[in-house]
Amino acid sequence: MVAPTGELLVSAAASTTTALRDLLPPELAAVEDPREVAPADARELTKVLLRRLATLEEGTREYSYVRSTLVEMNLSLVRFAIRRFDSHREPKDDLLQVGALGLIKAIDRFDPELGVEFTTFALPTVLGEIRRHFRDTTWAVHVPRRLQELRITLARAQERLAQRLDRAPTVAELAEDLGIGEEEVVEGLTAANGHTAGSLDGGAEDGEGPGPLADHLGEDDRELDLVEDLVALKPLVAALPERERLILSMRFCEDMTQSQIGARLGLSQMHVSRLLSRTLRRLRQGMEAA
């Protein structure tokens, strides 16, 4: 009798897992679930696994099994690292993923022959990966790297001076403490606002009225360009001959047709059209040259 396909797959998976676990040292093979061992045991098993990983060929099933076990066994290190960033609004699940990426890099780069504790090597790598995530992906607007680093320096100086002065330090005091100009301090403090951005769909904070914030914000006045054009055009019109000024006035101020203008001035419609085209071309050239 042939076993069902599902049973065959389960049996094959179990055989593969058993084969991979047989490759592990006795210390780990005896553990029911390597990912749920006590922290003290996890440190010892991590040493064993790292030495084992160094002897395996990258890309093999055995290598992947040992590597993934190391990652899951040491996720507590990542959780410890992200506690330093509790004040940030970034979701903890996102930070856990970023920290896990740093943990993987630490596992891949670690050399057990150097005699260094894995946690001593891995923690700075995990923290560096999380800080890189904050630096590159959590800003609401693009801020140059120089200002991002200056913001961190200013934050530390503010905390240090606030403890010493028992009040918030001024811009001048920050500049003197860091040995930089006051303009640079202001620039760094302004850059800190780039982490968050308010929604234009949200309400106005100053209580100016109901409705979204966008309804209370100013915008460019399109009529200002027209005012500038009129100011520039005025001397050009004044320099035209009287008949051409009159034609412009009748056409654009009185809204008369070319035939009506010709009838009033005793000119043909074609003549009025030529005069009007020539006048407008002259004005256009004068505006472009201004």
Protein backbone atom coordinates (compact mmCIF):
# COMPACT_ATOMS: atom_id res chain seq x y z
CA MET A 1 0.00 0.00 0.00
CA VAL A 2 1.40 3.41 -1.02
CA ALA A 3 1.46 6.14 1.66
CA PRO A 4 -0.43 9.37 0.90
CA THR A 5 1.58 12.25 -0.56
CA GLY A 6 1.18 14.37 2.61
CA GLU A 7 2.62 11.63 4.79
CA LEU A 8 5.57 11.23 2.46
CA LEU A 9 6.34 14.94 2.64
CA VAL A 10 6.14 15.02 6.44
CA SER A 11 8.36 11.94 6.64
CA ALA A 12 10.90 13.50 4.25
CA ALA A 13 10.97 16.77 6.23
CA ALA A 14 11.46 14.90 9.49
CA SER A 15 14.29 12.88 8.00
CA THR A 16 15.99 16.05 6.73
CA THR A 17 15.71 17.76 10.13
CA THR A 18 17.07 14.69 11.88
CA ALA A 19 19.98 14.48 9.43
CA LEU A 20 20.84 18.12 10.00
CA ARG A 21 20.62 17.83 13.78
CA ASP A 22 22.92 14.79 13.65
CA LEU A 23 25.58 17.13 12.30
CA LEU A 24 25.42 19.27 15.43
CA PRO A 25 27.56 18.60 18.51
CA PRO A 26 26.06 16.52 21.35
CA GLU A 27 25.56 19.64 23.50
CA LEU A 28 23.01 21.01 21.03
CA ALA A 29 21.60 17.77 19.68
CA ALA A 30 20.28 16.94 23.14
CA VAL A 31 18.28 20.20 23.34
CA GLU A 32 14.63 19.89 22.37
CA ASP A 33 14.43 23.40 20.83
CA PRO A 34 17.72 25.37 20.55
CA ARG A 35 15.77 28.64 20.21
CA GLU A 36 14.24 28.41 23.69
CA VAL A 37 17.27 27.63 25.81
CA ALA A 38 18.20 29.71 28.86
CA PRO A 39 20.46 32.75 28.25
CA ALA A 40 23.45 31.17 29.97
CA ASP A 41 23.07 27.98 27.92
CA ALA A 42 22.49 30.04 24.80
CA ARG A 43 25.90 31.72 25.19
CA GLU A 44 27.67 28.38 25.43
CA LEU A 45 25.69 26.86 22.57
CA THR A 46 26.35 29.96 20.47
CA LYS A 47 30.10 29.37 20.85
CA VAL A 48 29.65 25.76 19.77
CA LEU A 49 27.48 26.71 16.79
CA LEU A 50 29.81 29.48 15.64
CA ARG A 51 32.75 27.07 15.62
CA ARG A 52 30.59 24.57 13.75
CA LEU A 53 29.49 27.23 11.24
CA ALA A 54 33.11 28.09 10.47
CA THR A 55 33.71 24.50 9.29
CA LEU A 56 30.65 24.30 6.99
CA GLU A 57 30.46 25.31 3.36
CA GLU A 58 28.32 28.38 2.74
CA GLY A 59 25.17 27.66 0.75
CA THR A 60 24.67 24.11 2.01
CA ARG A 61 21.59 23.00 3.94
CA GLU A 62 23.71 22.30 7.00
CA TYR A 63 25.18 25.83 6.90
CA SER A 64 21.72 27.41 6.56
CA TYR A 65 20.34 25.34 9.45
CA VAL A 66 23.15 26.27 11.84
CA ARG A 67 23.06 29.93 10.75
CA SER A 68 19.28 30.29 11.19
CA THR A 69 19.47 28.58 14.59
CA LEU A 70 22.15 31.08 15.66
CA VAL A 71 19.94 33.98 14.56
CA GLU A 72 16.85 32.81 16.42
CA MET A 73 18.85 31.84 19.50
CA ASN A 74 20.34 35.36 19.74
CA LEU A 75 17.26 37.47 18.97
CA SER A 76 17.20 38.37 22.67
CA LEU A 77 20.34 40.41 21.97
CA VAL A 78 18.42 42.39 19.34
CA ARG A 79 15.51 42.96 21.74
CA PHE A 80 18.01 44.24 24.33
CA ALA A 81 19.49 46.63 21.76
CA ILE A 82 16.20 48.18 20.65
CA ARG A 83 15.35 49.11 24.26
CA ARG A 84 17.79 51.99 23.82
CA PHE A 85 15.42 53.47 21.23
CA ASP A 86 12.19 53.38 23.25
CA SER A 87 11.77 57.15 22.82
CA HIS A 88 11.51 56.80 19.04
CA ARG A 89 8.14 56.36 17.37
CA GLU A 90 9.39 53.69 15.01
CA PRO A 91 7.40 50.42 15.39
CA LYS A 92 9.25 47.85 17.48
CA ASP A 93 8.60 45.14 14.88
CA ASP A 94 10.43 47.22 12.26
CA LEU A 95 13.38 47.77 14.61
CA LEU A 96 13.44 44.04 15.39
CA GLN A 97 13.77 43.26 11.68
CA VAL A 98 16.51 45.85 11.22
CA GLY A 99 18.34 44.58 14.30
CA ALA A 100 18.03 40.99 13.08
CA LEU A 101 19.73 42.06 9.85
CA GLY A 102 22.60 43.43 11.92
CA LEU A 103 22.71 40.16 13.87
CA ILE A 104 23.01 38.19 10.63
CA LYS A 105 25.89 40.41 9.50
CA ALA A 106 27.61 39.87 12.84
CA ILE A 107 27.25 36.09 12.54
CA ASP A 108 28.66 36.14 9.01
CA ARG A 109 31.64 38.31 10.00
CA PHE A 110 32.49 36.72 13.36
CA ASP A 111 35.74 34.79 13.64
CA PRO A 112 35.69 32.37 16.60
CA GLU A 113 39.48 32.05 16.43
CA LEU A 114 39.96 35.61 17.71
CA GLY A 115 38.76 34.67 21.20
CA VAL A 116 36.27 37.54 21.44
CA GLU A 117 32.84 37.07 23.02
CA PHE A 118 30.17 37.01 20.33
CA THR A 119 27.89 39.46 22.20
CA THR A 120 30.78 41.93 22.49
CA PHE A 121 31.22 41.79 18.73
CA ALA A 122 27.56 41.58 17.73
CA LEU A 123 25.99 44.33 19.86
CA PRO A 124 27.80 47.26 18.16
CA THR A 125 26.92 45.76 14.78
CA VAL A 126 23.23 45.52 15.68
CA LEU A 127 23.17 49.04 17.13
CA GLY A 128 24.96 50.38 14.06
CA GLU A 129 22.38 48.81 11.76
CA ILE A 130 19.53 50.36 13.77
CA ARG A 131 21.18 53.80 13.79
CA ARG A 132 21.73 53.52 10.04
CA HIS A 133 18.03 52.76 9.68
CA PHE A 134 17.12 55.92 11.61
CA ARG A 135 19.61 57.96 9.63
CA ASP A 136 18.51 56.83 6.17
CA THR A 137 14.82 55.96 6.35
CA THR A 138 13.02 57.69 9.22
CA TRP A 139 13.34 61.32 8.14
CA ALA A 140 10.13 62.90 6.84
CA VAL A 141 12.21 65.14 4.53
CA HIS A 142 15.70 64.77 3.10
CA VAL A 143 18.32 66.18 5.48
CA PRO A 144 22.04 66.19 4.58
CA ARG A 145 24.23 63.76 6.50
CA ARG A 146 26.19 66.65 8.04
CA LEU A 147 23.04 68.07 9.64
CA GLN A 148 21.88 64.65 10.83
CA GLU A 149 25.16 64.19 12.70
CA LEU A 150 25.06 67.78 13.97
CA ARG A 151 21.56 67.21 15.35
CA ILE A 152 22.84 64.28 17.44
CA THR A 153 25.80 66.32 18.71
CA LEU A 154 23.48 69.19 19.64
CA ALA A 155 21.09 66.85 21.47
CA ARG A 156 23.94 65.54 23.64
CA ALA A 157 25.21 69.07 24.30
CA GLN A 158 21.71 70.25 25.25
CA GLU A 159 21.34 67.44 27.78
CA ARG A 160 24.79 68.06 29.24
CA LEU A 161 24.33 71.83 29.56
CA ALA A 162 20.78 71.53 30.89
CA GLN A 163 22.05 69.41 33.80
CA ARG A 164 24.82 71.91 34.53
CA LEU A 165 22.79 75.11 34.12
CA ASP A 166 19.50 73.72 35.48
CA ARG A 167 17.71 75.21 32.45
CA ALA A 168 17.60 74.87 28.69
CA PRO A 169 20.80 76.24 27.09
CA THR A 170 20.66 79.15 24.66
CA VAL A 171 21.93 79.08 21.10
CA ALA A 172 24.97 81.13 22.13
CA GLU A 173 25.80 78.71 24.96
CA LEU A 174 25.50 75.71 22.63
CA ALA A 175 27.74 77.40 20.08
CA GLU A 176 30.38 78.19 22.71
CA ASP A 177 30.27 74.67 24.16
CA LEU A 178 30.71 73.00 20.76
CA GLY A 179 33.04 75.60 19.30
CA ILE A 180 30.85 76.32 16.28
CA GLY A 181 28.96 79.35 14.98
CA GLU A 182 25.49 80.30 16.17
CA GLU A 183 24.13 80.05 12.62
CA GLU A 184 25.31 76.45 12.45
CA VAL A 185 23.59 75.70 15.76
CA VAL A 186 20.31 77.16 14.48
CA GLU A 187 20.68 75.13 11.29
CA GLY A 188 21.19 71.92 13.30
CA LEU A 189 18.23 72.61 15.59
CA THR A 190 16.04 73.30 12.57
CA ALA A 191 17.13 70.01 10.99
CA ALA A 192 15.66 68.14 13.97
CA ASN A 193 12.20 69.08 12.69
CA GLY A 194 12.82 66.94 9.61
CA HIS A 195 11.99 63.74 11.51
CA THR A 196 8.26 64.41 11.49
CA ALA A 197 5.82 66.15 9.18
CA GLY A 198 2.32 67.32 9.97
CA SER A 199 -0.56 66.33 7.73
CA LEU A 200 -2.30 69.06 5.75
CA ASP A 201 -5.50 67.13 6.36
CA GLY A 202 -5.16 67.60 10.12
CA GLY A 203 -6.76 70.42 12.09
CA ALA A 204 -5.08 73.75 12.75
CA GLU A 205 -3.21 73.75 16.08
CA ASP A 206 -3.77 77.46 16.81
CA GLY A 207 -7.54 77.22 16.65
CA GLU A 208 -7.89 79.54 13.66
CA GLY A 209 -11.03 77.75 12.61
CA PRO A 210 -12.58 74.44 11.64
CA GLY A 211 -11.45 72.36 8.69
CA PRO A 212 -8.08 70.96 7.62
CA LEU A 213 -4.84 72.85 8.07
CA ALA A 214 -4.45 73.29 4.30
CA ASP A 215 -7.47 75.61 4.28
CA HIS A 216 -5.67 78.05 6.58
CA LEU A 217 -2.29 78.11 4.83
CA GLY A 218 -1.30 80.87 2.45
CA GLU A 219 -0.43 80.25 -1.16
CA ASP A 220 1.22 82.08 -4.04
CA ASP A 221 -0.91 84.91 -5.42
CA ARG A 222 -1.09 84.32 -9.16
CA GLU A 223 -2.13 87.93 -9.70
CA LEU A 224 1.28 89.17 -8.54
CA ASP A 225 2.88 88.09 -11.81
CA LEU A 226 0.24 90.11 -13.66
CA VAL A 227 1.07 93.19 -11.59
CA GLU A 228 4.75 92.86 -12.42
CA ASP A 229 3.93 92.48 -16.12
CA LEU A 230 1.71 95.57 -16.07
CA VAL A 231 4.43 97.63 -14.38
CA ALA A 232 6.97 96.54 -17.01
CA LEU A 233 4.49 97.08 -19.85
CA LYS A 234 3.43 100.60 -18.90
CA PRO A 235 6.50 102.49 -20.26
CA LEU A 236 6.47 100.39 -23.44
CA VAL A 237 2.85 101.35 -24.18
CA ALA A 238 3.61 104.99 -23.38
CA ALA A 239 6.38 104.96 -26.02
CA LEU A 240 3.97 103.85 -28.82
CA PRO A 241 2.56 106.28 -31.39
CA GLU A 242 -0.85 107.72 -30.46
CA ARG A 243 -2.78 105.77 -33.14
CA GLU A 244 -1.35 102.41 -31.97
CA ARG A 245 -2.14 103.25 -28.33
CA LEU A 246 -5.69 104.06 -29.40
CA ILE A 247 -6.04 100.77 -31.28
CA LEU A 248 -4.83 98.85 -28.21
CA SER A 249 -7.30 100.71 -26.00
CA MET A 250 -10.25 100.02 -28.28
CA ARG A 251 -9.29 96.36 -28.74
CA PHE A 252 -8.46 95.38 -25.17
CA CYS A 253 -10.23 97.99 -23.01
CA GLU A 254 -13.45 98.50 -25.01
CA ASP A 255 -13.43 94.95 -26.41
CA MET A 256 -14.08 96.16 -29.99
CA THR A 257 -13.54 93.94 -33.02
CA GLN A 258 -11.01 94.79 -35.70
CA SER A 259 -13.85 95.72 -38.08
CA GLN A 260 -15.36 98.11 -35.53
CA ILE A 261 -11.95 99.71 -34.93
CA GLY A 262 -11.42 100.13 -38.66
CA ALA A 263 -14.84 101.73 -39.10
CA ARG A 264 -14.15 104.28 -36.35
CA LEU A 265 -10.65 105.14 -37.63
CA GLY A 266 -11.45 104.96 -41.35
CA LEU A 267 -9.16 101.96 -41.89
CA SER A 268 -9.70 98.54 -43.41
CA GLN A 269 -9.96 95.52 -41.16
CA MET A 270 -6.78 94.10 -42.74
CA HIS A 271 -4.88 97.31 -42.00
CA VAL A 272 -6.02 97.27 -38.39
CA SER A 273 -4.94 93.62 -38.11
CA ARG A 274 -1.45 94.42 -39.42
CA LEU A 275 -1.08 97.40 -37.07
CA LEU A 276 -2.27 95.38 -34.10
CA SER A 277 0.08 92.47 -34.88
CA ARG A 278 3.04 94.81 -35.31
CA THR A 279 2.27 96.62 -32.04
CA LEU A 280 1.91 93.42 -30.05
CA ARG A 281 5.14 92.04 -31.49
CA ARG A 282 6.94 95.23 -30.51
CA LEU A 283 5.59 95.07 -26.97
CA ARG A 284 6.47 91.39 -26.66
CA GLN A 285 10.06 92.05 -27.74
CA GLY A 286 10.29 94.90 -25.26
CA MET A 287 9.05 92.64 -22.43
CA GLU A 288 11.54 89.91 -23.30
CA ALA A 289 14.40 92.42 -23.37
CA ALA A 290 13.41 93.93 -19.99
